[in-house]
Amino acid sequence: MLESILKHKRELMGWTGITAIVVCMFSDAFVTDANATLRFFLLPSGIALVCLALPRSIWPKFGSWWTTD
């Protein structure tokens, strides 16, 4: 089980992050008067998990978005 988790950890982190972002966005639809603390926790943690799941080859390309080189 541990070997499988370690083998697919980027996919697990990515999907967990996407799920956290979706739950944060639609928490009012699921729970009336959703707690703001829940949203405050889920959004940054979901974004962080998605960023951690990205391959290393993607990160240098982000810098080219703001430069004309």
Coordinates of C-alpha atoms in Angstrom, one line a residue:
M1 CA 0.0 0.0 0.0
L2 CA 2.8 2.4 0.9
E3 CA 4.7 1.7 -2.3
S4 CA 1.5 2.4 -4.3
I5 CA 1.0 5.7 -2.5
L6 CA 4.6 6.8 -2.9
K7 CA 4.5 5.8 -6.6
H8 CA 1.4 7.9 -7.3
K9 CA 1.9 10.7 -4.7
R10 CA 1.9 13.6 -7.3
E11 CA -1.4 12.4 -8.7
L12 CA -2.9 12.0 -5.2
M13 CA -1.7 15.5 -4.2
G14 CA -3.1 17.0 -7.4
W15 CA -6.5 15.5 -7.1
T16 CA -6.7 16.2 -3.4
G17 CA -5.8 19.8 -4.1
I18 CA -8.4 20.1 -6.9
T19 CA -11.0 18.5 -4.6
A20 CA -10.2 21.0 -1.8
I21 CA -10.6 24.0 -4.2
V22 CA -13.9 22.7 -5.6
V23 CA -15.3 22.1 -2.1
C24 CA -14.2 25.6 -1.1
M25 CA -15.9 27.1 -4.1
F26 CA -19.2 25.2 -3.7
S27 CA -19.3 24.9 0.1
D28 CA -22.4 27.2 0.3
A29 CA -24.2 24.8 -2.1
F30 CA -23.4 21.8 0.1
V31 CA -23.7 23.4 3.6
T32 CA -25.9 26.4 4.3
D33 CA -23.9 29.2 6.0
A34 CA -20.6 27.5 5.4
N35 CA -17.9 28.5 7.8
A36 CA -15.5 31.1 6.5
T37 CA -12.6 29.4 8.4
L38 CA -13.2 26.3 6.4
R39 CA -12.9 28.2 3.1
F40 CA -9.9 30.1 4.4
F41 CA -8.2 26.8 5.1
L42 CA -9.3 24.8 2.0
L43 CA -8.4 27.4 -0.7
P44 CA -4.7 27.9 0.2
S45 CA -4.1 24.3 1.0
G46 CA -5.7 23.2 -2.2
I47 CA -3.6 25.6 -4.2
A48 CA -0.5 24.5 -2.4
L49 CA -1.2 20.8 -3.1
V50 CA -1.8 21.5 -6.8
C51 CA 1.5 23.5 -6.9
L52 CA 3.4 20.7 -5.2
A53 CA 2.0 18.2 -7.6
L54 CA 3.2 20.0 -10.7
P55 CA 6.4 18.5 -12.2
R56 CA 9.6 20.4 -11.9
S57 CA 9.8 21.0 -15.6
I58 CA 6.7 23.3 -15.4
W59 CA 8.2 25.8 -12.9
P60 CA 10.7 27.5 -15.2
K61 CA 7.9 28.1 -17.7
F62 CA 6.0 30.3 -15.2
G63 CA 8.8 32.9 -15.3
S64 CA 8.3 33.3 -19.1
W65 CA 4.7 34.5 -18.5
W66 CA 6.0 37.9 -17.3
T67 CA 9.0 38.4 -19.5
T68 CA 9.3 38.9 -23.3
D69 CA 12.5 36.9 -23.7

